[in-house]
């Protein structure tokens, strides 16, 4: 009897030991599987950075170490995942995808860019519900004090700040005074770029420091139509919501948006050559495809001269000759997948990318396309534009990417009087040709640019362009609340008050 009981105990113990061993084995296998998937994602992220990201080469010259970046991703991922576990968070909150913590991987990849030495506002790292890296825009803080210039001095012309009186002399850094549009000529306002958000700054008047309140530009409402048009006897106004035209939506929506854009351009071409002023509203426009920006400017430059309008896109490319583009199997495959899987690209585009894909995949090399060291002497000028009036371009902190390309290209006209009105633009065009790349297991996405525009004369030689995160600085610093009055002051066209009523809220439709 005792022997039978002993045998039962031994069997139970043996069975338990087997289950325990099996549990250890399964846990070990699970950990090995996760480690393999994690490392595959990390290797893919490193491949994307080195093979598909235009700023990478310059970043290496400035000290960026890709091996260190890889270690950062690995250990930050482990650190973040452990933090979730020990804090007893529900892992569903962090979106476990294919056994990989999506949130932790997105955060880890973002951490690898924290000390990236090249600013690129197109760069973005994100997971299912969390953005973990992007470059912040440098917002301008505005004061409610206007100055007028008397000789070499700036004195208070008007003030909405208690204790600041007219006639007080500005004794601070003159670089902080920027032009704004007054009813009787140019005035100046105090502009400051705080490192951190603030509601109060210090200003020097009569050699004494004062703390004054500041405010920031109010955002505009999202436009409903793709493009807008208005006109007066002397002015034509056009707005464009964006230059992407629902390209990632179904084809019917893309076609509709494109048609709305061309309908507005037809109206502009029919009247612009008889106007004194052309107003292009790019506030809130996040960018898109450059070919549409070129067509917009062609319509303003040449109006109803269809021959020159059609010719301009071919001419425009030579003015952007300093742009270089990174080509590798990674970048070309991504473009190939984008174009071939969309109904919104024509046969010519698909044939071109197919030919490029076949060549690059066989060649298998990473190289730069374009002039890496262009001779930059001046911004080339057109000599045959037919519009002889003045161009006003409205910009704000949301005017980004292709919108900023529109601004840059507008300066090739022979007018030399393109005027920027509003706030500094987004600062998101030093790098372009942006595609989203996805890590194979965690599904973390990386928005990476393949082209570098910093050597292009239309940016490198334009004194208004201050680089990514800073954007184009306007000729006249004006908040959205003041935009219509400022345009009336600058043009003298009082009919704009009626034609552009509501402009402070956003683009006119």
XYZ file of C-alpha atoms in Angstrom:
509
model
C 0.000 0.000 0.000
C 2.799 2.313 0.947
C 4.634 1.443 -2.268
C 1.527 2.254 -4.327
C 1.142 5.642 -2.656
C 4.808 6.339 -3.172
C 4.534 5.491 -6.861
C 1.528 7.848 -7.165
C 3.469 10.653 -5.516
C 6.421 10.045 -7.827
C 4.133 10.074 -10.904
C 2.461 13.298 -9.797
C 5.831 14.880 -9.081
C 7.156 13.724 -12.456
C 4.090 15.058 -14.250
C 4.424 18.399 -12.458
C 8.091 18.542 -13.323
C 7.274 17.906 -16.978
C 4.641 20.629 -16.982
C 7.045 23.009 -15.272
C 9.766 22.203 -17.800
C 7.300 22.605 -20.643
C 6.256 25.972 -19.222
C 9.851 27.104 -19.050
C 10.396 25.855 -22.586
C 7.298 27.652 -23.888
C 8.258 30.856 -22.071
C 11.770 30.597 -23.459
C 10.436 30.016 -26.969
C 8.073 32.959 -26.606
C 10.916 35.216 -25.476
C 13.134 33.996 -28.324
C 10.337 34.658 -30.808
C 9.734 38.161 -29.463
C 13.455 38.891 -29.484
C 13.662 37.795 -33.115
C 10.697 39.961 -34.127
C 12.049 42.911 -32.135
C 15.469 42.657 -33.730
C 13.907 42.383 -37.175
C 12.064 45.640 -36.561
C 15.224 47.330 -35.272
C 17.248 46.130 -38.274
C 14.531 47.431 -40.598
C 14.457 50.818 -38.862
C 18.237 51.107 -39.274
C 17.923 50.146 -42.944
C 15.304 52.846 -43.494
C 17.436 55.503 -41.796
C 20.610 54.653 -43.717
C 19.060 53.830 -47.098
C 15.980 56.051 -47.365
C 16.638 59.186 -45.320
C 18.250 62.145 -47.089
C 19.657 63.967 -43.996
C 21.504 60.844 -42.811
C 24.810 61.504 -44.619
C 25.122 65.025 -43.234
C 24.088 63.815 -39.783
C 26.968 61.303 -39.789
C 29.392 64.112 -40.629
C 28.023 65.984 -37.606
C 28.569 63.049 -35.268
C 25.431 60.908 -35.508
C 26.343 57.279 -34.775
C 24.033 54.678 -36.307
C 25.405 51.873 -34.108
C 24.613 53.906 -31.030
C 21.151 54.611 -32.459
C 20.568 50.885 -32.834
C 21.556 50.246 -29.209
C 19.284 53.095 -28.126
C 16.289 51.543 -29.866
C 16.978 48.127 -28.338
C 17.419 49.247 -24.740
C 14.721 51.925 -24.803
C 12.293 49.314 -26.093
C 13.193 46.915 -23.291
C 13.042 49.739 -20.726
C 9.643 50.935 -21.910
C 8.135 47.457 -22.047
C 9.345 46.638 -18.531
C 7.915 49.919 -17.270
C 4.511 48.915 -18.637
C 4.734 45.538 -16.933
C 5.848 46.729 -13.495
C 3.322 49.534 -13.434
C 0.608 46.930 -14.027
C -0.688 48.723 -17.095
C -3.124 46.891 -19.298
C -0.993 45.916 -22.303
C -3.987 46.468 -24.569
C -3.435 50.150 -23.916
C -0.076 49.847 -25.627
C -1.299 47.890 -28.645
C 0.608 44.608 -28.739
C 1.038 43.867 -32.452
C 2.470 40.529 -33.555
C 3.913 40.086 -30.098
C 5.676 43.469 -30.156
C 4.681 46.423 -27.973
C 3.765 49.006 -30.603
C 3.894 51.921 -28.173
C 7.282 50.914 -26.775
C 8.823 50.414 -30.225
C 7.527 53.774 -31.485
C 8.921 55.501 -28.400
C 12.266 53.677 -28.696
C 12.757 54.641 -32.351
C 11.810 58.215 -31.502
C 14.430 58.274 -28.742
C 17.120 57.355 -31.280
C 16.421 60.671 -33.039
C 16.477 62.867 -29.929
C 20.031 64.014 -30.679
C 19.789 63.905 -34.477
C 21.844 66.941 -35.549
C 19.891 67.921 -38.687
C 16.471 69.543 -38.360
C 13.894 68.050 -40.700
C 10.295 68.929 -39.940
C 9.016 66.200 -42.249
C 10.519 63.583 -39.925
C 7.876 61.843 -37.842
C 7.802 58.601 -35.855
C 4.456 57.226 -34.696
C 2.633 54.183 -33.455
C -1.022 53.228 -33.544
C -2.065 56.058 -31.231
C 1.094 57.923 -30.270
C 3.480 60.307 -32.018
C 6.902 59.922 -30.447
C 9.134 62.237 -32.457
C 8.771 65.413 -34.513
C 10.497 68.769 -34.735
C 8.502 71.610 -33.195
C 7.708 74.790 -35.078
C 9.303 77.960 -33.709
C 6.271 80.098 -32.896
C 6.468 83.874 -32.754
C 5.066 85.729 -29.755
C 3.464 89.076 -30.666
C 3.062 92.226 -28.629
C 0.277 94.780 -28.889
C 2.762 97.626 -29.305
C 3.504 99.378 -32.622
C 6.578 101.467 -33.292
C 7.359 104.073 -35.900
C 10.825 104.962 -37.093
C 12.200 108.448 -36.452
C 15.671 108.799 -37.851
C 17.656 105.901 -36.423
C 15.303 105.421 -33.484
C 12.092 103.470 -32.993
C 9.438 105.069 -30.778
C 6.067 103.796 -29.603
C 3.354 104.756 -32.100
C 0.454 102.985 -30.408
C 0.081 100.665 -27.458
C -2.535 98.357 -26.033
C -0.349 97.603 -23.015
C -0.911 99.382 -19.725
C 2.012 101.595 -18.726
C 3.506 101.746 -22.238
C 2.952 105.216 -23.683
C 3.380 106.719 -27.127
C 6.728 108.359 -27.701
C 8.715 105.941 -25.543
C 11.991 104.998 -27.218
C 12.850 101.370 -27.916
C 16.281 100.507 -26.475
C 16.393 96.746 -27.043
C 17.749 94.551 -29.831
C 16.548 96.001 -33.179
C 16.394 92.477 -34.629
C 13.220 91.953 -32.589
C 11.381 94.751 -34.399
C 9.692 93.600 -37.605
C 7.497 95.400 -40.105
C 3.735 95.379 -39.918
C 1.218 97.209 -42.080
C -0.222 100.468 -40.770
C -3.006 102.570 -42.248
C -0.550 105.371 -43.066
C 2.568 103.379 -43.874
C 4.881 100.814 -42.378
C 5.003 100.319 -38.641
C 7.065 97.903 -36.552
C 6.077 95.443 -33.880
C 8.040 93.530 -31.277
C 8.475 89.854 -32.274
C 9.991 87.297 -29.927
C 10.651 83.559 -30.313
C 10.481 82.034 -26.811
C 12.168 78.694 -26.180
C 9.165 77.676 -24.097
C 5.581 78.845 -24.270
C 5.083 82.081 -22.370
C 2.454 84.761 -21.940
C 4.839 87.494 -20.844
C 8.180 88.791 -22.089
C 10.608 91.556 -21.208
C 11.137 94.611 -23.416
C 13.487 97.585 -23.050
C 12.017 101.093 -23.423
C 13.828 104.290 -22.458
C 16.606 102.032 -21.096
C 14.190 100.453 -18.629
C 12.874 96.892 -18.702
C 9.132 96.239 -18.773
C 7.240 92.957 -18.606
C 4.550 92.999 -21.260
C 1.877 90.463 -22.281
C 2.219 88.641 -25.600
C -0.142 86.582 -27.725
C 0.138 84.041 -30.518
C -1.534 83.807 -33.891
C -4.974 82.205 -33.823
C -5.496 79.168 -36.047
C -7.804 79.352 -39.033
C -10.819 77.170 -39.750
C -10.297 74.207 -42.098
C -11.413 75.136 -45.602
C -14.265 73.056 -46.993
C -13.587 73.561 -50.712
C -10.328 72.611 -52.399
C -9.787 76.124 -53.750
C -11.364 79.551 -53.486
C -11.680 82.631 -55.701
C -12.690 86.255 -55.304
C -12.022 89.468 -57.206
C -12.403 93.211 -57.112
C -11.713 95.776 -59.797
C -8.008 95.842 -58.897
C -7.361 92.506 -57.174
C -7.732 88.774 -57.730
C -7.673 86.372 -54.797
C -7.174 82.607 -54.850
C -6.791 80.094 -52.041
C -5.773 76.442 -52.017
C -6.632 74.145 -49.086
C -3.781 71.743 -49.843
C -1.829 70.367 -52.797
C -2.478 66.665 -52.128
C -6.094 66.594 -53.383
C -7.289 63.522 -51.446
C -4.680 61.402 -53.223
C -4.985 58.682 -50.589
C -8.777 58.557 -50.860
C -10.937 56.993 -53.543
C -10.395 58.272 -57.063
C -13.733 60.119 -57.255
C -12.717 62.388 -54.353
C -9.303 63.022 -55.876
C -10.848 63.898 -59.254
C -13.362 66.229 -57.616
C -10.676 68.093 -55.660
C -8.463 68.403 -58.719
C -11.340 69.751 -60.793
C -12.177 72.377 -58.153
C -8.552 73.502 -58.277
C -8.498 73.794 -62.063
C -11.849 75.609 -62.107
C -10.341 78.292 -59.857
C -7.202 78.521 -62.000
C -9.393 79.071 -65.073
C -11.063 82.009 -63.325
C -7.681 83.428 -62.328
C -6.252 83.110 -65.842
C -9.282 84.879 -67.293
C -8.777 88.057 -65.254
C -5.328 88.266 -63.644
C -3.607 90.198 -66.433
C -6.086 93.037 -65.921
C -5.427 93.308 -62.176
C -2.958 95.313 -60.108
C -2.726 92.740 -57.332
C -2.731 88.936 -57.103
C -3.345 87.547 -53.603
C -2.425 83.887 -53.025
C -3.745 82.521 -49.721
C -1.708 79.560 -48.454
C -2.627 79.831 -44.772
C -3.381 76.424 -43.319
C -2.092 74.673 -46.461
C 0.054 71.694 -45.348
C 1.483 71.008 -48.811
C 1.292 68.088 -51.209
C 2.501 67.751 -54.803
C 4.830 70.371 -56.277
C 3.445 70.061 -59.801
C 0.229 71.767 -58.665
C 2.134 74.657 -57.112
C 3.909 75.166 -60.430
C 0.594 75.221 -62.297
C -0.766 77.761 -59.823
C 2.150 80.144 -60.402
C 1.971 79.622 -64.168
C -1.643 80.797 -64.090
C -0.692 83.951 -62.167
C 2.432 84.708 -64.225
C 0.889 84.181 -67.670
C -2.882 84.412 -67.294
C -4.751 83.512 -70.461
C -1.575 82.861 -72.497
C -2.062 79.087 -72.543
C 1.101 78.455 -74.529
C 3.315 79.937 -71.816
C 1.210 78.366 -69.056
C 1.855 74.914 -70.553
C 5.545 75.676 -71.093
C 6.223 76.942 -67.572
C 6.342 73.528 -65.785
C 9.254 72.550 -68.038
C 11.059 75.827 -67.323
C 10.407 75.713 -63.582
C 12.452 72.574 -62.997
C 15.729 74.287 -63.861
C 15.220 76.851 -61.102
C 15.249 74.087 -58.501
C 18.458 72.548 -59.885
C 20.221 72.283 -56.535
C 17.856 69.614 -55.190
C 19.428 66.164 -54.812
C 17.502 62.934 -54.312
C 18.569 59.732 -52.599
C 17.854 56.634 -54.663
C 18.176 53.121 -53.276
C 16.220 49.887 -53.547
C 14.358 50.955 -50.382
C 13.211 54.360 -51.671
C 12.353 53.177 -55.170
C 10.375 50.193 -53.909
C 8.368 52.475 -51.622
C 7.548 54.838 -54.485
C 6.740 51.880 -56.707
C 4.274 50.456 -54.173
C 2.664 53.884 -53.666
C 2.129 54.588 -57.360
C 1.247 51.110 -58.607
C -1.360 50.548 -55.872
C -3.209 53.823 -56.440
C -5.808 54.717 -59.044
C -4.794 58.365 -58.818
C -1.636 58.043 -60.921
C -1.771 57.900 -64.709
C -0.216 55.283 -66.996
C 2.816 57.454 -67.765
C 3.649 57.727 -64.049
C 3.273 53.983 -63.587
C 5.398 53.170 -66.618
C 8.132 55.549 -65.423
C 8.297 54.097 -61.915
C 8.220 50.539 -63.272
C 11.235 51.264 -65.441
C 13.041 52.906 -62.522
C 12.142 49.999 -60.239
C 13.529 47.375 -62.614
C 16.780 49.288 -63.067
C 17.440 50.067 -59.405
C 16.524 46.590 -58.182
C 19.000 45.050 -60.615
C 21.661 47.639 -59.825
C 21.039 47.512 -56.093
C 23.110 50.590 -55.251
C 22.474 53.600 -53.066
C 23.296 56.867 -54.840
C 22.382 60.519 -55.155
C 20.568 61.916 -58.169
C 21.287 65.553 -59.009
C 24.107 68.041 -58.493
C 25.550 67.591 -55.007
C 27.682 70.723 -55.350
C 25.811 73.165 -57.601
C 27.219 76.592 -58.394
C 24.931 78.935 -56.463
C 25.334 82.562 -57.521
C 21.832 83.969 -57.720
C 18.170 83.140 -57.958
C 17.518 82.961 -61.681
C 14.844 85.309 -62.947
C 12.130 84.852 -65.523
C 12.115 87.601 -68.113
C 8.786 87.019 -69.783
C 6.017 87.060 -67.176
C 2.912 88.810 -68.422
C 1.408 89.752 -65.070
C 2.913 93.143 -64.182
C 1.162 93.744 -60.891
C 2.175 92.883 -57.329
C 1.879 89.448 -55.735
C 0.880 89.084 -52.085
C 1.216 85.632 -50.523
C -0.545 84.962 -47.215
C 1.246 82.479 -44.957
C 1.055 81.228 -41.381
C 2.563 78.531 -39.161
C 0.525 75.864 -40.980
C 1.793 76.810 -44.456
C 4.093 73.876 -45.028
C 6.090 71.820 -47.523
C 4.728 72.385 -51.052
C 3.166 75.658 -49.875
C 6.661 76.859 -49.001
C 7.897 75.651 -52.377
C 5.244 77.917 -53.926
C 6.666 80.849 -51.991
C 10.245 80.021 -52.993
C 9.425 79.594 -56.676
C 7.389 82.809 -56.814
C 10.612 84.792 -56.415
C 11.870 83.752 -59.863
C 9.408 86.179 -61.432
C 10.937 89.379 -62.759
C 8.812 91.435 -60.394
C 11.136 91.567 -57.388
C 8.115 92.624 -55.406
C 6.559 89.434 -54.101
C 5.316 90.351 -50.630
C 4.766 87.836 -47.834
C 2.079 88.732 -45.310
C 1.194 86.871 -42.106
C 3.347 84.803 -39.763
C 6.456 82.707 -40.305
C 5.599 79.548 -42.230
C 5.946 76.015 -40.898
C 9.572 75.469 -41.944
C 9.120 72.097 -43.589
C 10.771 72.085 -47.013
C 14.543 71.676 -46.560
C 13.826 68.021 -47.314
C 11.127 66.533 -49.530
C 9.839 63.481 -51.425
C 8.415 62.106 -48.196
C 7.072 58.595 -47.763
C 5.862 56.640 -44.750
C 7.743 53.417 -44.046
C 6.357 50.713 -41.762
C 8.272 48.324 -39.518
C 7.236 44.758 -40.403
C 6.143 43.460 -36.991
C 5.196 46.315 -34.656
C 3.665 48.372 -37.514
C 5.428 51.494 -36.255
C 5.657 54.106 -39.011
C 8.490 56.442 -39.984
C 7.957 59.453 -42.247
C 11.248 59.941 -44.111
C 12.341 62.387 -46.828
C 14.452 61.270 -49.786
C 15.414 64.649 -51.272
C 17.513 67.545 -49.990
C 16.615 71.076 -51.124
C 19.059 73.039 -48.980
C 21.422 73.609 -51.915
C 18.686 74.881 -54.227
C 19.209 78.606 -54.974
C 15.522 79.403 -54.458
C 16.041 78.481 -50.798
C 19.757 78.955 -50.173
C 19.785 82.530 -51.502
C 16.382 83.688 -50.309
C 16.822 85.957 -47.253
C 13.261 85.198 -46.141
C 13.997 81.476 -45.766
C 15.356 80.675 -42.286
C 15.390 76.868 -42.482
C 13.284 74.018 -41.164
C 11.249 74.781 -38.009
C 11.639 78.541 -38.671
C 10.168 78.777 -42.180
C 9.779 81.855 -44.369
C 9.747 85.105 -42.430
C 7.109 87.462 -43.865
C 7.716 91.017 -45.040
C 4.810 92.074 -42.841
C 4.150 90.263 -39.558
C 0.387 90.138 -39.228
C -1.922 87.922 -37.169
C -5.013 86.386 -38.731
C -7.196 88.866 -36.875
C -5.390 91.726 -38.656
C -4.937 90.109 -42.071
C -7.749 91.830 -43.990
C -7.044 95.340 -42.677
C -3.374 94.821 -43.509
C -4.130 93.814 -47.106
C -6.327 96.869 -47.534
C -3.534 99.054 -46.128
C -0.905 97.498 -48.394
C -2.938 97.570 -51.611
C -5.209 100.551 -51.046
C -8.010 98.375 -52.431
C -10.944 99.072 -50.104
C -13.215 96.752 -52.090
C -11.346 93.876 -50.452
C -13.263 94.596 -47.231
C -16.394 93.217 -48.875
C -14.853 90.675 -51.268
C -12.755 89.001 -48.550
C -15.106 89.405 -45.611
C -14.301 86.778 -42.993
C -10.659 86.407 -44.075
C -9.564 86.488 -40.431
C -11.349 83.156 -39.913
C -9.612 81.383 -42.793
C -9.453 81.034 -46.552
C -12.257 82.475 -48.663
C -14.118 79.761 -50.560
